[in-house]
Each structure stands twice: as structure tokens, then as C-alpha cells.
CSV table of C-alpha atoms in Angstrom, one decimal:
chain,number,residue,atom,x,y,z
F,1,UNK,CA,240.6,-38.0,43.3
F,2,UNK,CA,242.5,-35.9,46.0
F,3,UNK,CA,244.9,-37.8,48.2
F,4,UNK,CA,247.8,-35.7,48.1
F,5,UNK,CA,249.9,-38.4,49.9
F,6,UNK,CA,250.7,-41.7,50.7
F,7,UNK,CA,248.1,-42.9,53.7
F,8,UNK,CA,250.1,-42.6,57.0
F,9,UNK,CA,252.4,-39.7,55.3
F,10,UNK,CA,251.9,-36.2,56.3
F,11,UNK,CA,250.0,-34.0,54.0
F,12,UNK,CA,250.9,-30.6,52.5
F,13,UNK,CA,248.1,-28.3,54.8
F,14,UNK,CA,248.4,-25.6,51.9
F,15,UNK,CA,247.3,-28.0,48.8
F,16,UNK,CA,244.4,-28.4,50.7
F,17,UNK,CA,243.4,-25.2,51.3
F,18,UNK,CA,243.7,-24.1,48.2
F,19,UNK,CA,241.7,-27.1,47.2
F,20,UNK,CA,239.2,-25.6,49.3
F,21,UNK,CA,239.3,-22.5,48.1
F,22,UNK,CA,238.7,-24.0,44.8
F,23,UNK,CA,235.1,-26.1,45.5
F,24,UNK,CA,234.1,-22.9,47.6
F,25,UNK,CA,234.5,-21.5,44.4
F,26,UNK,CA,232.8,-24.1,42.2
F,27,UNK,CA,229.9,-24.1,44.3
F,28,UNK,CA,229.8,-20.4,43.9
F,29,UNK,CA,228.8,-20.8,40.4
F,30,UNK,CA,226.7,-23.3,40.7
F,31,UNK,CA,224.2,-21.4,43.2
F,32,UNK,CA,224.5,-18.0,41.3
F,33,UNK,CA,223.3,-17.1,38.5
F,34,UNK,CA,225.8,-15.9,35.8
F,35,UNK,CA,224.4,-12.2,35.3
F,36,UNK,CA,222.6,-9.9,37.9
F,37,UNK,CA,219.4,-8.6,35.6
F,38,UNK,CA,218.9,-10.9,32.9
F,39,UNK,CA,216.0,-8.2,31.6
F,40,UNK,CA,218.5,-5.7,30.1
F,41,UNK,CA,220.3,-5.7,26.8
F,42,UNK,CA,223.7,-5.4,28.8
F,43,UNK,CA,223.2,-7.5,31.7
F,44,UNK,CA,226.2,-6.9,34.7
F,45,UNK,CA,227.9,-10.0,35.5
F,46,UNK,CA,227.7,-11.0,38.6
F,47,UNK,CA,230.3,-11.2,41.5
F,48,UNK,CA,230.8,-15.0,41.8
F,49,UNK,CA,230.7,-15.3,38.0
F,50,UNK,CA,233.5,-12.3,37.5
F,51,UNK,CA,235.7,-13.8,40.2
F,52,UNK,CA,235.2,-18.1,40.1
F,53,UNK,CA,234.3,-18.6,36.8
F,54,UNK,CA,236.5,-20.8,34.9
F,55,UNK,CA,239.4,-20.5,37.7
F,56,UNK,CA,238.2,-23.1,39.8
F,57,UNK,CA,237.3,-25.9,37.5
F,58,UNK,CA,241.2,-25.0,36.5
F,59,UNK,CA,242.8,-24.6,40.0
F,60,UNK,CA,241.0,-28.0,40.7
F,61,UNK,CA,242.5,-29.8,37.3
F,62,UNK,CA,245.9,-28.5,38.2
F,63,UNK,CA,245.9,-29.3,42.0
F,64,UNK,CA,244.9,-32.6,40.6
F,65,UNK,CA,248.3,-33.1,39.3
F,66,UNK,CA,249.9,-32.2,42.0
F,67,UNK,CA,248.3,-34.4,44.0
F,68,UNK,CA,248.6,-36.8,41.1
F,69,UNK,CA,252.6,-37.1,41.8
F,70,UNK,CA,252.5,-36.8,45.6
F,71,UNK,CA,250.1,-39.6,46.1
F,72,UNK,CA,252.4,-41.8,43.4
F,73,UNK,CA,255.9,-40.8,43.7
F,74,UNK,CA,256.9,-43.4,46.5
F,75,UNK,CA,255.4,-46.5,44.4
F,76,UNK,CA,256.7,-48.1,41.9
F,77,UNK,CA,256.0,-47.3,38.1
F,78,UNK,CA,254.1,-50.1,37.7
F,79,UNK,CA,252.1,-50.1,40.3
F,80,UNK,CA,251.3,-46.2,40.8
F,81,UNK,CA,250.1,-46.6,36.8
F,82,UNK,CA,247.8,-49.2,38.5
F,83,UNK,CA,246.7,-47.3,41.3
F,84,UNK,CA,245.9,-44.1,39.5
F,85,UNK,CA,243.9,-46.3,36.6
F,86,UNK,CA,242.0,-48.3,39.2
F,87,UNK,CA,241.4,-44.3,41.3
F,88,UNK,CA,240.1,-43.0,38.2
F,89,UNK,CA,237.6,-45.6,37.2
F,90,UNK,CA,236.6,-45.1,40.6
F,91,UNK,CA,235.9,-41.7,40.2
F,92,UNK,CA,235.1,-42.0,36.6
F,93,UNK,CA,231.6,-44.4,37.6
F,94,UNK,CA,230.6,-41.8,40.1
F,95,UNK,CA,231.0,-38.9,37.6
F,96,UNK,CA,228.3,-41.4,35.3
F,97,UNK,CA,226.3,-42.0,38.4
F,98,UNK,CA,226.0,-38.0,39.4
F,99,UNK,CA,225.1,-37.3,35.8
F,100,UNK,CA,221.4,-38.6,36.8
F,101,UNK,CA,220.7,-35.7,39.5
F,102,UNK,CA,218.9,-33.2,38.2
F,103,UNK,CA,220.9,-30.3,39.6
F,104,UNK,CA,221.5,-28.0,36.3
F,105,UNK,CA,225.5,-28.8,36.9
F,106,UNK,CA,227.7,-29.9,34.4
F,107,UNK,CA,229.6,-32.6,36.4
F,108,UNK,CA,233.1,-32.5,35.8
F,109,UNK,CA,234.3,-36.2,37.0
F,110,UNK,CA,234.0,-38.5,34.3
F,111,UNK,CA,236.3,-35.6,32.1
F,112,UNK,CA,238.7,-35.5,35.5
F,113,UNK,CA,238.6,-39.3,35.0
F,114,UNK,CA,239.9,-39.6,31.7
F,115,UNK,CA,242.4,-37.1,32.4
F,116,UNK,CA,244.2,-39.3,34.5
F,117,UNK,CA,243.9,-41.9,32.2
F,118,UNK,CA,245.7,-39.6,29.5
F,119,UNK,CA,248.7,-38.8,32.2
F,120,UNK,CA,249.3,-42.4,33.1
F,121,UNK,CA,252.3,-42.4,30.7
F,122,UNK,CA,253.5,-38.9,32.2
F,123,UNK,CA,253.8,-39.9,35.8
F,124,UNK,CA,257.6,-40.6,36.4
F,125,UNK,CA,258.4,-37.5,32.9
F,126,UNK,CA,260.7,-35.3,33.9
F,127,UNK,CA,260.1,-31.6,34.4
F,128,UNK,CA,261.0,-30.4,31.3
F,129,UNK,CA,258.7,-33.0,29.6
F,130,UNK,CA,255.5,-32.0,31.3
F,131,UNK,CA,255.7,-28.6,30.8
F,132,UNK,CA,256.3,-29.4,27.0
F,133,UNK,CA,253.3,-30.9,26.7
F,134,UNK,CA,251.4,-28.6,29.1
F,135,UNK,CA,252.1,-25.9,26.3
F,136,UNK,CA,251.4,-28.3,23.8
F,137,UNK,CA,247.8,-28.9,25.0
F,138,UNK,CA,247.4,-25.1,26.0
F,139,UNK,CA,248.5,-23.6,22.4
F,140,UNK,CA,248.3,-26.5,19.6
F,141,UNK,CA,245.1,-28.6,21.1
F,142,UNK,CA,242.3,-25.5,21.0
F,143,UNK,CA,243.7,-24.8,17.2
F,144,UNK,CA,243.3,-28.0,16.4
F,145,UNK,CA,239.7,-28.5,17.7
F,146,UNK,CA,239.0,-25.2,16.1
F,147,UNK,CA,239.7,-26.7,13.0
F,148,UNK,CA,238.1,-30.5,13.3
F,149,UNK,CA,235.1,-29.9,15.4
F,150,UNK,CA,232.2,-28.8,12.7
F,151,UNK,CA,233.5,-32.8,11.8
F,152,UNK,CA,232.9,-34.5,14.9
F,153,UNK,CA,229.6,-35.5,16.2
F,154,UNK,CA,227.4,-32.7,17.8
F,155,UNK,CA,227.6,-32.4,21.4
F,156,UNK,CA,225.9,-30.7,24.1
F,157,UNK,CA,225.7,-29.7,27.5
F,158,UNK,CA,224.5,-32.8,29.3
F,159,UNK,CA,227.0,-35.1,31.9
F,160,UNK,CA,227.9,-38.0,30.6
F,161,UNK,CA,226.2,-40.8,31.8
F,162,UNK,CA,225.9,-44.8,31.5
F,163,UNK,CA,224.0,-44.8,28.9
F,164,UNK,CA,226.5,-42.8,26.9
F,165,UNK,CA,228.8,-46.0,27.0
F,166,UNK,CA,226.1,-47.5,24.3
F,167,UNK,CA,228.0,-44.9,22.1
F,168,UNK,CA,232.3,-45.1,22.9
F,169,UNK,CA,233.1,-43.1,20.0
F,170,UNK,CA,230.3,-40.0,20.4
F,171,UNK,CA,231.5,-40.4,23.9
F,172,UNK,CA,235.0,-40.0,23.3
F,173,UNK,CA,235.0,-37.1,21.0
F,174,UNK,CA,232.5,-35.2,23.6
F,175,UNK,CA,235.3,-36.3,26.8
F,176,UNK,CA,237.9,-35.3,24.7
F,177,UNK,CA,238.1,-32.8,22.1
F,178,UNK,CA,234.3,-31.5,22.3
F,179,UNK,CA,232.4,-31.4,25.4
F,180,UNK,CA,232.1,-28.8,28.2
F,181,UNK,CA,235.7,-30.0,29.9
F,182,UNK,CA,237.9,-31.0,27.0
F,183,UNK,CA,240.3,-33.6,28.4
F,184,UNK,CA,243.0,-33.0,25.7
F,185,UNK,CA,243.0,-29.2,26.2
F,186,UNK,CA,242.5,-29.7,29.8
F,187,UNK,CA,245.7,-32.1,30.2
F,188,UNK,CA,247.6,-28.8,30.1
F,189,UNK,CA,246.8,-27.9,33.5
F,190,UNK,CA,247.5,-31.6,34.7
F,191,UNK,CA,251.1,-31.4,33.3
F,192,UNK,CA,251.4,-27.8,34.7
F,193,UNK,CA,250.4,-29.4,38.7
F,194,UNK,CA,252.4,-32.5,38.2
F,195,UNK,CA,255.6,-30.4,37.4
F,196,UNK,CA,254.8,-28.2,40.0
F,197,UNK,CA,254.7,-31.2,43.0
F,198,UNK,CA,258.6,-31.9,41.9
F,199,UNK,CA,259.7,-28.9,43.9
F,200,UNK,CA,259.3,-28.2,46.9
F,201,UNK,CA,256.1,-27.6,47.7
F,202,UNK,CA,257.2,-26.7,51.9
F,203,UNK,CA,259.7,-23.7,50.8
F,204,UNK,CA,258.8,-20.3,51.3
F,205,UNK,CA,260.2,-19.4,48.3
F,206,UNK,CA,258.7,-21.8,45.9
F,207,UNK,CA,255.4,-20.5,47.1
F,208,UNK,CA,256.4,-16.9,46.5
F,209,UNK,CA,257.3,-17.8,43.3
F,210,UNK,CA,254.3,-19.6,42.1
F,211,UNK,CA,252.1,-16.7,43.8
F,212,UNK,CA,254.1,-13.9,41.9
F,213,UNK,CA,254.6,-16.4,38.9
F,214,UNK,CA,251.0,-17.1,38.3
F,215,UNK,CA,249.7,-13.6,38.9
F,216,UNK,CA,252.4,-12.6,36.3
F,217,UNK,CA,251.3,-15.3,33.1
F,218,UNK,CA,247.5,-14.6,34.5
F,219,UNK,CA,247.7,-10.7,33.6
F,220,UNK,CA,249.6,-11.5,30.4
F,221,UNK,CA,247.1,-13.6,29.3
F,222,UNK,CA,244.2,-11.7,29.8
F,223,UNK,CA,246.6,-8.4,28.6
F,224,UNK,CA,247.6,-10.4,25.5
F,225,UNK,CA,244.0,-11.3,24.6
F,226,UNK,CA,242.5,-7.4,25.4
F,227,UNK,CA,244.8,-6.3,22.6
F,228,UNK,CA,244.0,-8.8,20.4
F,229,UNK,CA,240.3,-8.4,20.3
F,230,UNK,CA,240.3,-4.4,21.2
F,231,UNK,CA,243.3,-2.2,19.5
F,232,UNK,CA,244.0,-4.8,16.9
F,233,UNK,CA,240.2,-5.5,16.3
F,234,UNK,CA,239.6,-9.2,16.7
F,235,UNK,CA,236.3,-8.2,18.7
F,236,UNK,CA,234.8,-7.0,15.3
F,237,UNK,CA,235.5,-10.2,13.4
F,238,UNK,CA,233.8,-12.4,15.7
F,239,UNK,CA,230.0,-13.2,15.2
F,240,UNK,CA,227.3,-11.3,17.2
F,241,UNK,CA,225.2,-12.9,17.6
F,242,UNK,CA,227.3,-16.4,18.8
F,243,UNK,CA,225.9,-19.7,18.0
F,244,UNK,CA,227.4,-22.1,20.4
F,245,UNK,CA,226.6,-25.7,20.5
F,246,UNK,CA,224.1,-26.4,23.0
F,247,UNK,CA,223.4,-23.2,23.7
F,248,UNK,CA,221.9,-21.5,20.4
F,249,UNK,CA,222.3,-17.9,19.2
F,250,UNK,CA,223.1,-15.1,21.7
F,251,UNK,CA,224.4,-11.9,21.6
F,252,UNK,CA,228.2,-12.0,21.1
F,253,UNK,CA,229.2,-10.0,24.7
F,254,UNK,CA,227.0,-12.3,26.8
F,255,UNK,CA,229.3,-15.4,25.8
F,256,UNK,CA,232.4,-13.3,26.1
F,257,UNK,CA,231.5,-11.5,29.3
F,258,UNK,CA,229.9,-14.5,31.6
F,259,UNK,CA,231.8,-17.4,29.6
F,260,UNK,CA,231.5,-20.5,27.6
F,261,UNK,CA,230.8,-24.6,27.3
F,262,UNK,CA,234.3,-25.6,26.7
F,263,UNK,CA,234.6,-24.4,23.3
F,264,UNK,CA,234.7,-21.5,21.1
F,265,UNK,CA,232.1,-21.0,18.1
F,266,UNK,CA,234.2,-22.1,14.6
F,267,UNK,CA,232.8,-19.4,12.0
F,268,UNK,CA,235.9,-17.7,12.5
F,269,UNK,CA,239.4,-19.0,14.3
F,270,UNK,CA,239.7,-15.1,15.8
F,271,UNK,CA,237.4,-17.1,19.0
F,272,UNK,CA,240.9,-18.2,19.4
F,273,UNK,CA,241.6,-15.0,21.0
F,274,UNK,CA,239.1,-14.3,23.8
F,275,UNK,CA,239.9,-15.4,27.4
F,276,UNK,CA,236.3,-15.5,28.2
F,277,UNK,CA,235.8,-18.6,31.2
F,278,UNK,CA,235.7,-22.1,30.2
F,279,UNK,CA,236.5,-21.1,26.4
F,280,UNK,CA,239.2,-23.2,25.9
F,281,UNK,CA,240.9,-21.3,23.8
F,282,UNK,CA,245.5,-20.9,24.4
F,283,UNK,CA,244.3,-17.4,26.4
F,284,UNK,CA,242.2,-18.9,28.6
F,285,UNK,CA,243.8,-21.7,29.8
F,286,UNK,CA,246.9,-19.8,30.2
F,287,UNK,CA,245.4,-17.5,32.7
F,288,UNK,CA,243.6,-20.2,34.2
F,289,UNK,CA,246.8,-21.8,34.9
F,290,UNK,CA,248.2,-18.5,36.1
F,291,UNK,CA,245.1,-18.1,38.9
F,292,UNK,CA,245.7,-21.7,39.6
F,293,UNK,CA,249.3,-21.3,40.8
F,294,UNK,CA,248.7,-18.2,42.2
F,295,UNK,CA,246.0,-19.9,44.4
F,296,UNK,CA,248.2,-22.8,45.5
F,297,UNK,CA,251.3,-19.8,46.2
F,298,UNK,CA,249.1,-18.1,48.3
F,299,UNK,CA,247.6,-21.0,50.0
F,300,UNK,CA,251.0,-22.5,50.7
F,301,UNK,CA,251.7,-19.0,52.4
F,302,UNK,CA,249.0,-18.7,54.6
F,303,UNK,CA,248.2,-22.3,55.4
F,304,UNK,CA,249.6,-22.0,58.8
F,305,UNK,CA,247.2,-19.4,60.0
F,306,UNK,CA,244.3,-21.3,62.3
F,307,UNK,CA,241.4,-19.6,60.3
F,308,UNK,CA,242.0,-22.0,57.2
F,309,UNK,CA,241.9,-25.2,59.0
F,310,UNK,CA,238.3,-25.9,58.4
F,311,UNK,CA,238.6,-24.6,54.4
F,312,UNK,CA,241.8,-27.3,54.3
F,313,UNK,CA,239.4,-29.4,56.3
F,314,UNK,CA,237.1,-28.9,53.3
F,315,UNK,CA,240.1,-29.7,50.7
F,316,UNK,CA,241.1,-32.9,52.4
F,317,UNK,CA,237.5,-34.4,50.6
F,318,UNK,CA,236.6,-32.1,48.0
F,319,UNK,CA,235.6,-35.4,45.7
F,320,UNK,CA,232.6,-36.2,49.1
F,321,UNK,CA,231.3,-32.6,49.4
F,322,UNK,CA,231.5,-32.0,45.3
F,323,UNK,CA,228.8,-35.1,45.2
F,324,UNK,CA,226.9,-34.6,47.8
F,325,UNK,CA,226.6,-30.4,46.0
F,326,UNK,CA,225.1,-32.1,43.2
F,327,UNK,CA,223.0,-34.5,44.7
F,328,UNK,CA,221.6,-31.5,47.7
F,329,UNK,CA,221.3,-29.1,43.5
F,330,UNK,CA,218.9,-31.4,42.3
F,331,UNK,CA,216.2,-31.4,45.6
F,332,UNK,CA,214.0,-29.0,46.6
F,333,UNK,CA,215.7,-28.5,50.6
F,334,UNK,CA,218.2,-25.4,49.5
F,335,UNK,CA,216.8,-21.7,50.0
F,336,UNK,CA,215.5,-20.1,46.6
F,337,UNK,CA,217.5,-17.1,47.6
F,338,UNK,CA,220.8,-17.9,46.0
F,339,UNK,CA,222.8,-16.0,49.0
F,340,UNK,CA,220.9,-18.1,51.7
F,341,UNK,CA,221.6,-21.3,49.7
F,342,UNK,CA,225.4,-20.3,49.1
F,343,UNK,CA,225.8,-20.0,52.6
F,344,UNK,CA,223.8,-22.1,54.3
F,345,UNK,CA,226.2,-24.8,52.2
F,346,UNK,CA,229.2,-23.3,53.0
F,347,UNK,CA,229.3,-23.4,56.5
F,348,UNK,CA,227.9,-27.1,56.9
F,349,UNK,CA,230.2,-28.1,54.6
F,350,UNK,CA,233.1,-26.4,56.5
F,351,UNK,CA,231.6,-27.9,59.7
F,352,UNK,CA,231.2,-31.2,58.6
F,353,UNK,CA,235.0,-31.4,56.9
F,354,UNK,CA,236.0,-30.1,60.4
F,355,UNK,CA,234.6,-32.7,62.2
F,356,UNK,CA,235.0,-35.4,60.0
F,357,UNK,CA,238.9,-34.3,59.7
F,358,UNK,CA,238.8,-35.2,63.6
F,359,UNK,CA,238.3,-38.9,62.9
F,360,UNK,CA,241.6,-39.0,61.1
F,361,UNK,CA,239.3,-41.1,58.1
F,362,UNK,CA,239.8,-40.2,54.8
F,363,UNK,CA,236.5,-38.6,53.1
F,364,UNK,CA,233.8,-41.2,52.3
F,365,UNK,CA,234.0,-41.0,48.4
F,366,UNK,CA,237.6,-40.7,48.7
F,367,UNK,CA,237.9,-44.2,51.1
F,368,UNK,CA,236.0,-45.4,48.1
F,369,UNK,CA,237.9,-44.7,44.9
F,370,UNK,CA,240.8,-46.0,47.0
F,371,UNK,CA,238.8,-49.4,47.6
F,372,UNK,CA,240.2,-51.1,44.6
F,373,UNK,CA,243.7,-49.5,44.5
F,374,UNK,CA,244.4,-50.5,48.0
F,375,UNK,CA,243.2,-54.1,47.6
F,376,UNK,CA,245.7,-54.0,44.6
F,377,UNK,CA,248.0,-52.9,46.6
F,378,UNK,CA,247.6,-55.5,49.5
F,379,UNK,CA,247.3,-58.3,46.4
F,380,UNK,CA,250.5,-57.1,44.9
F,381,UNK,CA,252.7,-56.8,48.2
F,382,UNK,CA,251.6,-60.5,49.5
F,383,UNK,CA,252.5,-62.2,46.5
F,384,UNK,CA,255.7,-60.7,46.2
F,385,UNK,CA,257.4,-62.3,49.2
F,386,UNK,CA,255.2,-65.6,48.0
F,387,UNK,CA,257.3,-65.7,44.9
F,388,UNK,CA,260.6,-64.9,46.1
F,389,UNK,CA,260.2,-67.4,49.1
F,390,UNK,CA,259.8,-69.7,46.1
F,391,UNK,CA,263.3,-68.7,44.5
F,392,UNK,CA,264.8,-69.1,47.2
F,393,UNK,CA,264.4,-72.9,47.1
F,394,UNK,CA,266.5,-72.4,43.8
F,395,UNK,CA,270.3,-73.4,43.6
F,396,UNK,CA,270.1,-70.2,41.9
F,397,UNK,CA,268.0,-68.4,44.3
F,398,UNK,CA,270.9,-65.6,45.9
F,399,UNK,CA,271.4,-64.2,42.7
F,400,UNK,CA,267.5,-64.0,41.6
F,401,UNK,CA,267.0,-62.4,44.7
F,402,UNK,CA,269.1,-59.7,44.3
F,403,UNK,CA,268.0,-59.3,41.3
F,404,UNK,CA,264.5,-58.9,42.3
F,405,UNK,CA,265.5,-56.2,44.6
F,406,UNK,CA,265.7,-54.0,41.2
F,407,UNK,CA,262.0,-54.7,40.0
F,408,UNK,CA,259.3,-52.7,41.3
């Protein structure tokens, strides 16, 4: 789910592009593999792992709620709930439907779904209250999955799909607390976008902020966790080799160096400490969030400058071209050169966003997800003038109807 406004209202250019910027990205590493020569004991990591990894999974889950409040904020309480329940369900069965490709991906929907389940009671919270529970889920959630996991079912590294339904509770615990996107961990960045789209998102400043703000929590994050694991000598306490679920027994610096599955090994809680991508751990998803705003700062920035359009383009329907990357993963039509097959997506992706932008539609998969919300909508607006028609027949009615100019 992207729409980060109201149909008919104008768009902020520079959430798209960083949007953009983000599946580029994703996609990144998805075609690459994680380390350069896989044949030596201490394999380089490669470009698109050291630079993407783990940032844009988190720069999409906090544009996410940005776009969460802009799409919502001129509705009603009752009916934006509605609207971002019915959007996610949406989103949520093509998550479950992807999940059948073949493609080697992960696929991150049905986790992105639940997340906005899990904010529906946060969409009208103030400032202060999001970012409470943003450090909530970035500090107290990873200790506390540190400590109950080896107690929950066993997950792995598969995407859910509809036959994981037969099993709600296995399910849950894998969505939630276990599996490769934990939602509850992961609500941390939603909070983060969601306070972020009450300011003002068209000021100069506010982007200068959250460039210079982001770059500043990402370095301390990273910094905090170097000292932690080096001069302190949290490195040495931690197992080598790793066993991660899933994944089996490696050697302890390929898991740190190229990243995780969502969560840390439990033999000891110093796993805690590493920022290593997709670890989950208070470190990691602190810097994550710091990349995150410093990617929508620096996209607000530049988002004037006619090189970007197409890569905003792209943004405007990250949920068509994210499906349609799994889908073109699991065939055989890509180059085997992982350069070739990068590129070659790239630039028809950025082509067809361009032209597609030119229709003035929205995406396919975005017009569908919105299929249910916007016949909701429609339902909810045409009975509303029904019923107060009605009232009016009252002896009563000019009173009811001023009354019903305070419900939603």
C-alpha cells in the first residue's frame, strides 16, 4: 500500500522518489548475491549487499507510515480504520498469492499487511505517542523475542502462504514475533513514518532536518554497536559458528557481515548488540530508521530536479512493480549475469512507471487494494444523506441534524 494521498489531492513528489529509491534498492538484493567469492574463508560482501541491505525493506516500512497518515488524515476515524483494514487485506492476499513464485525472495507483504493492522489504533495518536511506542518496539520488542523465541514454534524462511491459514497460531507467531519481518519489531519504523507525515513534509527545513537527523541516529547506532562488540568484546561472546533458524550453522562473521532472517541466534542475548542487516536487534533497527529518514530528507531535497521523475514515477506503484519482480524472479526470461538482469529491470521498470504515470491511473495493484476501500467509501457516503433525509421528517429533525454534523 502506497497512496500517499487522498485521490484527486496532490502528492508529495519527494515520498515518491525516495520510495523509489527504496525498491531500486530491494531489487538490488534480490538479483545479487550477498558475497562476491563464496569459495574463500572470508568472502567480500558485495556492493549492493553493503549498501541496500536491510535499509530498504526499512525505508519502505517507514515511508509506509507516512503514507499511512497522508492517505487517512482527511477521513474520519472511523472510516480511515476501515479503509486502511480493507487496503491491507488487500495487500495482505497478494502477499499469500506471491508466496507461490518460485523466485528465492522472501516476500514481505503479508508482514506489511499485518503491520497496518497493528497501527489501526495509532492512526489519529499524537506525536508524542508514536514515537513512544516506536522506541518501544525498537528497544523492548527484540529483548523480548530474545527471551521467548526458543518457546515458540520453529520458523523458517518460507513466505507465508494460504495454506499457512490451516495453522493461525504458527502463523501468527512467524508474522509477528518470529519470522524474517517481525511485525512487532517492525511497527517501530511504522510509528517513526507516521509521526514524521505530521510535519511538514513541503518545508525545506523539515527535510534538512530529517536528512541531517537520520544520518546522525544512523552513525550512532552503528558507532554504539562497534564498541559494544569490538573494545568492550561482545564479538567474542557470540557463537562462531551461528546456528540461525532456517539457515543452519555458519561461520559467525558471514551472518554478521552479509546479515540475517529477522532475528538474532538466542545462545547468548550479546546478539542483541550487532547491527548486522535484517537482525532485528534495538541497533539495527535504529540505524535503519536513521537511513530511512535520511533517504526521505534527501529525496524531499532533490525531488524537484527532472532526472528523478521517472524513479518517483517508479515510487508512485512500488506495490505493481514489487509483484511483478517476484513473479519475472521465479521464470527463466532474466539474464544469468546478475548485472544484466539488474539492469535490464531497472530501466523497464523506470520506463514503464513513466509512461504509465502519463495516464494519470493509479498503479494496477494499487487500483486494486483500493477496490474494496473505495466501494466502502461510496457505500458509506450514499447512505449518509439517506439517513439524515430520513431525520429530517422528524419533529425533532433540526436538532438531530446538527448533531450529525459532529459524527464522522
Amino acid at each position: 500500500m502506497d497512496d500517499s494521498s487522498q485521490p484527486g489531492s496532490r502528492r508529495i513528489t519527494g515520498v515518491d522518489l525516495a520510495r523509489g529509491v527504496a525498491l531500486i534498492g530491494m531489487v538490488a538484493t534480490h538479483v545479487y548475491p550477498a558475497f562476491t567469492d563464496t569459495g574463500s574463508d572470508d568472502p567480500a560482501v558485495s556492493p549492493a549487499f553493503t549498501l541496500a541491505a536491510g535499509r530498504s525493506a526499512a525505508a519502505f516500512a517507514v515511508l509506509a507510515g507516512v503514507a499511512l497518515v497522508l492517505s487517512t488524515r482527511r477521513r474520519a476515524a472511523a472510516e480511515a480504520r476501515l479503509s486502511v483494514f480493507l487496503r491491507a487485506l488487500g495487500v495482505g492476499v497478494i502477499g499469500l498469492a506471491l508466496a507461490y513464485a518460485d523466485s528465492g525472495i522472501a516476500v514481505i507483504l503479508v508482514y506489511y499487511a499485518l503491520l497496518f493492522v497493528l497501527a489501526l489504533p495509532l492512526l489519529r495518536a499524537s506525536v508524542p505517542v508514536l514515537v513512544t511506542v516506536a522506541v518501544l518496539a525498537t528497544t523492548a520488542v527484540p529483548a523480548v523475542s530474545q527471551a521467548v523465541r526458543d518457546d515458540l514454534p520453529a520458523s523458517d524462511l518460507s513466505s507465508p502462504r494460504f495454506d499457512d491459514l490451516a495453522e493461525p497460531g504458527h502463523l501468527l507467531a512467524k508474522l509477528t514475533v518470529s519470522g524474517v519481518y517481525p511485525a512487532l519489531a517492525w511497527l517501530g519504523y511504522l510509528c517513526v513514518g507516521m509521526a514524521v507525515a505530521h510535519a511538514d513534509l513541503r518545508s525545506r527545513a523539515v527535510a534538512v532536518r530529517l536528512f541531517a537527523g537520520g544520518l546522525l541516529l544512523a552513525a550512532v547506532a552503528s558507532g554504539t554497536s562497534w564498541l559494544l562488540l569490538g573494545p568492550v568484546g561482545g564479538s567474542g561472546r557470540l557463537g562462531d559458528p551461528a546456528v540461525v533458524s532456517g539457515v543452519g550453522s555458519l561461520p559467525q562473521g558471514w551472518f554478521i557481515d552479509s546479515g540475517l532472517y529477522g532475528t538474532t541466534p538466542t545462545d547468548t542475548a550479546w546478539w542483541l548488540a550487532v547491527d548486522t542487516p535484517h537482525s532485528t536487534t534495538p541497533f539495527d533497527l535504529a540505524h535503519t530508521t536513521g537511513t530511512a529518514l535520511a533517504l526521505l530528507g534527501l529525496a524531499l531535497l532533490i525531488a524537484r530536479v527532472p532526472l528523478t521523475r521517472p524513479i518517483a514515477a517508479l515510487g508512485a506503484m512500488t506495490l505493481t512493480f514489487y509483484a511483478l519482480h517476484v513473479v519475472v524472479m521465479s521464470t527463466d526470461v532474466l539474464p544469468t549475469d546478475p548485472t544484466r538482469s539488474y539492469v535490464l529491470q531497472i530501466l523497464v521498470a523506470l520506463a514503464a512507471a513513466t509512461l504509465w504515470k502519463a495516464t494519470g491511473r493509479r498503479g494496477p495493484a494499487e487500483a486494486a487494494v483500493s477496490v474494496l476501500p473505495r466501494a466502502a467509501h461510496l457505500l458509506l457516503h450514499t447512505q449518509r444523506p439517506a439517513v439524515a433525509a430520513g431525520r429530517g421528517t422528524w419533529p425533532t429533525g433540526p436538532r438531530r441534524t446538527r448533531q450529525e454534523g459532529h459524527h464522522p
